Amino acid sequence: MTSSPAALLLNQLAALHRTSLPSYLSYTRPWAAEGDDDAVEMLRQIAVDHAYVVDKVMTLLEADGLESHLGNFPMEYTSLHDLSIEYLVQRTMQYQEGFIVRLENLIDALPDEAVPREIAEEAWGLAKGHLKNLQDAAADLAAS
């Protein structure tokens, strides 16, 4: 059974992923030149991974009979339609750096419970991998 403090932090973890910039961008269509398909797919995959984390958290909370509150996307995201993939990769890379810090703070605040900690640490590992992929994509886009 997940404790109340862990459940609160898991809700925050799920909300961070559900309302993330990559999740929002999965509902938009960036402008991409021919040959930029890898960057578009990479952003889509980050959103898929975010949905995976949300699903893991929701499954755990629901199994324990706990409520969840995922929130809404920030209004500032509504200005990010029809922008270039190069700009969106840069913007997402900046976002991701702060996202990792928020995950680290959340992990530090988690009580010592195995399953919630495993989920949060997996999310943190994915986030660090996403940042590396974003950095690589930014370099590739700048070179093309």
Backbone as a ProteinNet text record, in pm:
[ID]
protein_1_A
[PRIMARY]
MTSSPAALLLNQLAALHRTSLPSYLSYTRPWAAEGDDDAVEMLRQIAVDHAYVVDKVMTLLEADGLESHLGNFPMEYTSLHDLSIEYLVQRTMQYQEGFIVRLENLIDALPDEAVPREIAEEAWGLAKGHLKNLQDAAADLAAS
[TERTIARY]
84.2	0	88.6	56.4	130.9	86.3	182.1	148.6	93.8	25.4	-30	77.6	191.8	296.2	348.3	366.4	413.5	307.9	180.5	72.4	66.5	83.4	83.9	197.3	314.8	429.8	413.6	353.7	327.4	227	127.7	34.9	110.5	204.8	286.1	368.9	423.9	502.7	416.4	296.9	206.8	165.1	134.4	92.8	205.8	328.5	443.5	453.2	431.5	442.6	320.9	202.1	80.3	72.4	121	111.4	244	333.7	466.7	460	562.6	573.4	574.6	654.1	649.2	509.9	438	301.9	212.2	223.4	143.5	179.3	307.1	350.6	302.7	267.3	216	80.9	15.9	-111.7	-94.4	28.6	55.2	130	145.9	221.9	328.4	453.9	559.6	588.6	640	688.1	823.8	838.1	963.1	1000.4	1125.9	1177.5	1196.5	1210.2	1240.2	1370.7	1371.3	1490.4	1488.6	1386.5	1375.9	1285.2	1249.3	1155.5	1206.2	1337.1	1391.5	1365.4	1378.6	1354.7	1206.9	1119.8	975.6	941.1	994.8	969.1	1025.9	1141.4	1202.8	1112.9	1057.4	964.6	840.2	791.3	674.1	705.6	825	862.5	874.3	920.8	925.9	784.3	688.4	549.1	495.8	532.8	492	549.3	675	737.5	671	630.1	560.4	426.1	355.7	228.5	250.6	360.8	396.9	413.8	483.7	503.5	369.1	285.6	153.4	74.9	78.2	5.4	55.8	187	242.2	196.2	200.5	158.7	9.5	-72.1	-217.1	-254.1	-186.6	-212.3	-184.6	-73.6	-38.6	-139.8	-172.2	-265.7	-404.7	-450.3	-582.3	-585.6	-477.6	-471.3	-481.1	-431.3	-437	-563.4	-651.4	-775.6	-755.9	-648.7	-616.4	-657.7	-689.1	-730.4	-609.8	-637.3	-531.4	-586.3	-497.3	-532	-418.6	-446.8	-340.3	-325.5	-425.7	-413	-427.8	-401.5	-415.5	-283.6	-274.2	-156.2	-151	-31.9	-20	-67.6	-132.3	-183	-71	48.7	159.3	190.9	152	179.8	96.6	-14.9	-102.5	-37.5	72.2	142.1	245.3	249.9	355.2	309.3	206.1	158	229.7	252.6	307.1	443.5	522.1	658.4	755.6	875.7	973.1	1018.4	1050.4	1099.8	1230.1	1311.5	1437.5	1410.3	1315.7	1280.3	1221.8	1133.2	1068.1	1166.1	1264.4	1366.9	1446.3	1486	1558.9	1474.6	1350.3	1260.3	1239.1	1222.3	1201.1	1327.7	1442.6	1569.2	1581.2	1548.8	1551	1449.8	1331.9	1227.7	1277	1341	1383.4	1484.4	1569.9	1667.7	1596.7	1495.4	1417.5	1333.7	1285.5	1205.4	1287.4	1412.2	1501.2	1521.9	1541.4	1558.6	1433.3	1315.7	1190.8	1179.7	1219.9	1216.6	1313.3	1431.5	1529.5	1475.9	1412.7	1353.7	1242.2	1162.9	1054.6	1109.7	1212.1	1274.1	1330.5	1395.8	1451.8	1343	1223.7	1114.5	1035.7	1053.8	977.6	1015.8	915.3	949	1018.1	1080.6	1155.6	1059.8	989.1	898.1	944.9	964.4	1030.5	960.2	833.3	766	756	709.5	707.4	846	946.2	1082.7	1130	1100.5	1140.2	1076.1	948.4	879.8	942.7	966.2	1024.2	1165.6	1244.2	1381.2	1383.1	1288	1277.8	1242.7	1149.4	1111.7	1231.6	1311.3	1431.3	1532.1	1552.3	1643.4	1596.4	1466.5	1411.2	1434	1412.1	1427.2	1570.4	1666.7	1806.7	1837.5	1784.5	1801.6	1735.6	1618.4	1549.5	1631.6	1693.1	1776.4	1892	1955.6	2066.4	2015.9	1899.4	1842.2	1809.6	1757.8	1727.9	1855.2	1960.1	2088.1	2142.8	2134.3	2179.9	2096.3	1964.9	1876.6	1903.4	1926.6	1956.7	2084.5	2184.8	2310.8	2289.1	2211.8	2183.5	2105.7	2006.8	1926.6	2009.8	2098.5	2184.4	2282.2	2323.5	2420.2	2355	2223.4	2157.9	2111.9
-118.3	0	124.5	216.5	341.3	438	497.2	592.7	721.9	800.2	928.5	1023.8	1039.2	1127.9	1080.4	949.9	897	916.6	896.7	914.5	1058.8	1153.1	1294.6	1323.7	1271.2	1293.2	1218.9	1100.6	1028.6	1105	1166.3	1251.8	1364.2	1424.5	1531.1	1477.4	1358.1	1295.5	1274.3	1219.5	1195.8	1327.1	1427.4	1557	1622.8	1612.8	1668.1	1607.6	1477.4	1408.8	1434.2	1434.3	1453.9	1594.3	1693.8	1833.4	1887	1797.8	1838.3	1900.5	1974.4	2032.2	1923.2	1816.8	1712.7	1650.4	1633.1	1578.7	1674	1802.6	1900.5	1898.6	1894.4	1898.4	1777.4	1669.3	1552.3	1581.8	1689.4	1730.2	1837.5	1876.3	1980.5	1920.1	1999.8	1956.8	2062.4	2031	2129.2	2140.7	2257	2271.5	2201.8	2110.6	2036.2	2027.3	2051.7	2038.7	1890.7	1863.3	1726.3	1684.2	1568.1	1520.2	1544.1	1615.2	1641.9	1542	1435.5	1338.3	1274.6	1254.4	1192.8	1280.1	1409.8	1501.1	1502	1500.3	1496.1	1367.1	1256.8	1127.1	1123.2	1182.8	1184.7	1259.3	1373.9	1446.8	1363.2	1294.2	1208.3	1096.6	1039.7	930.2	977.6	1099.3	1152.9	1157.7	1203.6	1208.8	1069.1	971.2	832.3	785.5	817	779.1	849.9	974.4	1046.3	979.8	938.1	868	735.6	669.2	544.2	567.7	674.8	706	736.3	815.9	847.4	718.7	628.7	502.4	419.3	413	337.2	394.9	526.1	591	568.7	589.5	575.3	431.5	335.4	195.1	167.4	218.3	198.2	266.9	391.4	464.8	401.5	361.6	299.1	165	87.9	-40.8	-22	90.5	121.1	198.9	222.9	294.7	442.9	499.4	640	726.4	851	944.5	1005.3	1056	1123.5	1253.1	1348.3	1478.5	1518.4	1515.3	1536.8	1681.1	1763.2	1902.4	1923.2	2045.6	2087.2	2142.8	2148.8	2208.8	2357.8	2412.9	2558	2633.6	2746.6	2827.5	2873.5	2892	2940.5	2845.3	2718.7	2623	2650.5	2720.9	2742	2824	2890.3	2969.1	2886.4	2757.1	2673.7	2589.5	2633.3	2561.2	2611.5	2520.8	2553.8	2621.9	2589.5	2642.8	2540.1	2583.9	2493.3	2387.7	2272.7	2164.2	2205.5	2284	2329.1	2412.3	2505.5	2587.4	2501	2409	2326	2232.4	2183	2099	2182.9	2303.5	2392.3	2424.5	2460.2	2495.2	2374.9	2257.4	2136.9	2099.5	2123.6	2095.2	2182.4	2309.7	2398.6	2351.8	2316.3	2266.1	2140.8	2052.5	1923.7	1940.7	2039.4	2063.4	2094.7	2179.4	2209.5	2091.5	2014.9	1895.7	1796.1	1777.9	1685.7	1733.7	1862.7	1917.8	1891.9	1913.5	1887.7	1740.8	1651.6	1508.3	1474.8	1532.8	1508.1	1555.2	1671	1721.7	1630.1	1580.4	1490	1359.5	1305	1181.3	1202.8	1316.4	1346.6	1353	1397	1412.2	1283.5	1184.1	1059.3	984.6	929.3	840.6	715.1	642.5	523	406.2	412.7	305.9	258.7	128.9	72.7	106.7	75.5	89.8	236.5	328.4	468.7	520.6	482.7	527.4	469.9	342.7	280.5	352.7	385.4	455.9	593.6	666.1	800.6	795.5	699.1	688.2	644.2	559.7	523.4	647.1	728	851.6	944.9	954.5	1038.7	987.7	856.7	799.1	825.9	809.9	841.5	988.4	1076	1220.3	1255.9	1194.3	1221.3	1171.2	1055.6	1005.1	1095.6	1148.1	1241.1	1367.8	1417.7	1537.7	1510.8	1396.8	1359.9	1352.6	1290.6	1281.6	1419.9	1507.6	1644.5	1719.1	1702.9	1767.5	1716.7	1586.4	1528.9	1581.1	1585.9	1634.5	1781.8	1861.3	2003.8	2019.9	1939.7	1946.4	1904.6	1799.2	1753	1857.9	1919	2020.5	2144	2181.3	2298	2271.7	2146.5	2110.7	2096.9	2082.6	2060.2	2188.3
0	0	0	-86.2	-98.2	11.7	81.3	187.1	126.9	209.5	163	111.9	183.6	129.8	-6.1	-20.3	-148.9	-256.7	-222.2	-319.5	-367.9	-277.2	-315	-413.4	-384.6	-473.2	-605.3	-602	-726.9	-812.8	-750	-824.6	-893.3	-822.2	-880.9	-997.2	-980.6	-1087.4	-1211.5	-1191.5	-1304.6	-1369.6	-1288.5	-1343.2	-1421.7	-1371.1	-1444.4	-1583.8	-1592.2	-1721	-1809.7	-1751.5	-1829.8	-1888.1	-1813.3	-1858.2	-1911.2	-1946.4	-1993.9	-2133.2	-2164.8	-2299	-2406.7	-2392.7	-2496.2	-2511.6	-2400.1	-2410.2	-2488.1	-2461.5	-2534.6	-2683.1	-2711.7	-2851.8	-2931.1	-2862.4	-2933.9	-2999.1	-2958.1	-3016.9	-3123.8	-3151.8	-3251	-3369.4	-3470.2	-3587.3	-3615	-3583.7	-3609	-3758.1	-3795	-3930.6	-3936.2	-4031.1	-4044.3	-4191	-4218.4	-4354.4	-4386.3	-4513.3	-4553.9	-4486.4	-4428	-4359.4	-4208.9	-4159.8	-4015.9	-3944.4	-4013.5	-3956.8	-3828.2	-3817	-3695.5	-3573.2	-3588	-3475.6	-3437.4	-3536.5	-3509.9	-3436.1	-3482.3	-3418.6	-3277.3	-3256.6	-3123.9	-3025.6	-3065	-2977.9	-2949	-3050.1	-3030.9	-2931.7	-2940.9	-2851.6	-2706.6	-2686.2	-2549.8	-2492.3	-2572.2	-2526.3	-2495.5	-2577.4	-2551.4	-2417.7	-2393	-2265.9	-2148.2	-2167.3	-2060.4	-2031.3	-2135.6	-2116.3	-2042.6	-2071.1	-2003.3	-1853.3	-1816	-1673.7	-1607.8	-1673.9	-1619.6	-1597	-1693.8	-1682.7	-1564.4	-1546.5	-1433.3	-1300.3	-1288.8	-1164.2	-1140.4	-1243.9	-1228.3	-1191.8	-1251.2	-1219.2	-1072.2	-1022	-881.4	-789.8	-818.4	-733.1	-734.1	-852.7	-862.4	-790.2	-797.9	-728	-577	-529.3	-386.2	-348.5	-446.6	-420.3	-393	-446.2	-421.9	-540.2	-512.8	-617	-686.9	-805.9	-881.2	-940	-955.6	-1012.3	-1106.9	-1236.3	-1334.2	-1380	-1365.8	-1405.5	-1555.1	-1597	-1736.6	-1788.4	-1920.1	-1981.2	-1948.1	-1930.7	-1910.5	-2035.2	-2013.5	-2125	-2217.8	-2165.2	-2248	-2363.6	-2351	-2458.2	-2583.3	-2569.2	-2684.5	-2795	-2764.8	-2867.4	-2943.7	-2919.6	-2977.6	-3096.6	-3165.3	-3283.2	-3408.1	-3501.5	-3633.4	-3628.4	-3528.6	-3519.5	-3575.8	-3604.7	-3665.8	-3565.9	-3618.7	-3534.4	-3466.9	-3535	-3475.1	-3349.8	-3359.2	-3243.4	-3131.7	-3167.5	-3065.8	-2996.2	-3069	-3005.4	-2905.7	-2945.6	-2854.1	-2730.5	-2752.9	-2642.2	-2550.1	-2609	-2528.9	-2453.5	-2512.1	-2444	-2318.4	-2329.9	-2212.8	-2108.4	-2154.6	-2065.2	-1992.1	-2066.2	-2011.3	-1898.1	-1908.3	-1801.6	-1670.1	-1674.4	-1554.8	-1509.2	-1603.9	-1575	-1493.5	-1531.4	-1459.5	-1316.1	-1298.1	-1162.4	-1078.9	-1137.3	-1064	-1026.2	-1116.4	-1084.9	-972.2	-975.5	-869.2	-734	-731.1	-607.1	-557.9	-649.9	-614.8	-557.6	-620	-571.2	-431.6	-410.4	-278.1	-171.4	-208.2	-112.2	-88.7	-175.2	-161.5	-34.7	34.8	146	91.5	178.7	138.2	115.3	1.9	-39.5	-176.3	-189	-307.1	-438.5	-451.5	-581.1	-624.6	-538.9	-583.1	-621.3	-545.4	-574.9	-708.6	-734.3	-861.7	-980	-967.8	-1076.4	-1098.6	-990.6	-1002.1	-1058.6	-1014.5	-1065.8	-1211.6	-1251.4	-1393	-1476	-1426.8	-1496.8	-1508.9	-1403	-1403.2	-1506.4	-1511.8	-1610.6	-1752.7	-1775.6	-1907.8	-1941.6	-1844.4	-1867.6	-1905.2	-1839.1	-1873.7	-2014.4	-2051.1	-2187.2	-2289.5	-2255.1	-2345.8	-2367.2	-2260.7	-2275.2	-2370.7	-2357.7	-2448.1	-2592.4	-2612.5	-2747.2	-2803.2	-2718.5	-2761.9	-2800.4	-2721.7	-2752.8	-2885.8	-2908	-3035	-3151.9	-3132.6	-3239.1	-3268.8	-3165.1	-3185.6	-3266.8	-3236.4	-3311.6	-3456.6	-3478.4	-3614.4	-3693.8	-3630.8	-3699.7	-3732.3	-3641.8	-3665.6	-3779.4	-3794	-3898.1	-4035.6	-4039.5	-4169.7	-4234.2
[MASK]
++++++++++++++++++++++++++++++++++++++++++++++++++++++++++++++++++++++++++++++++++++++++++++++++++++++++++++++++++++++++++++++++++++++++++++++++

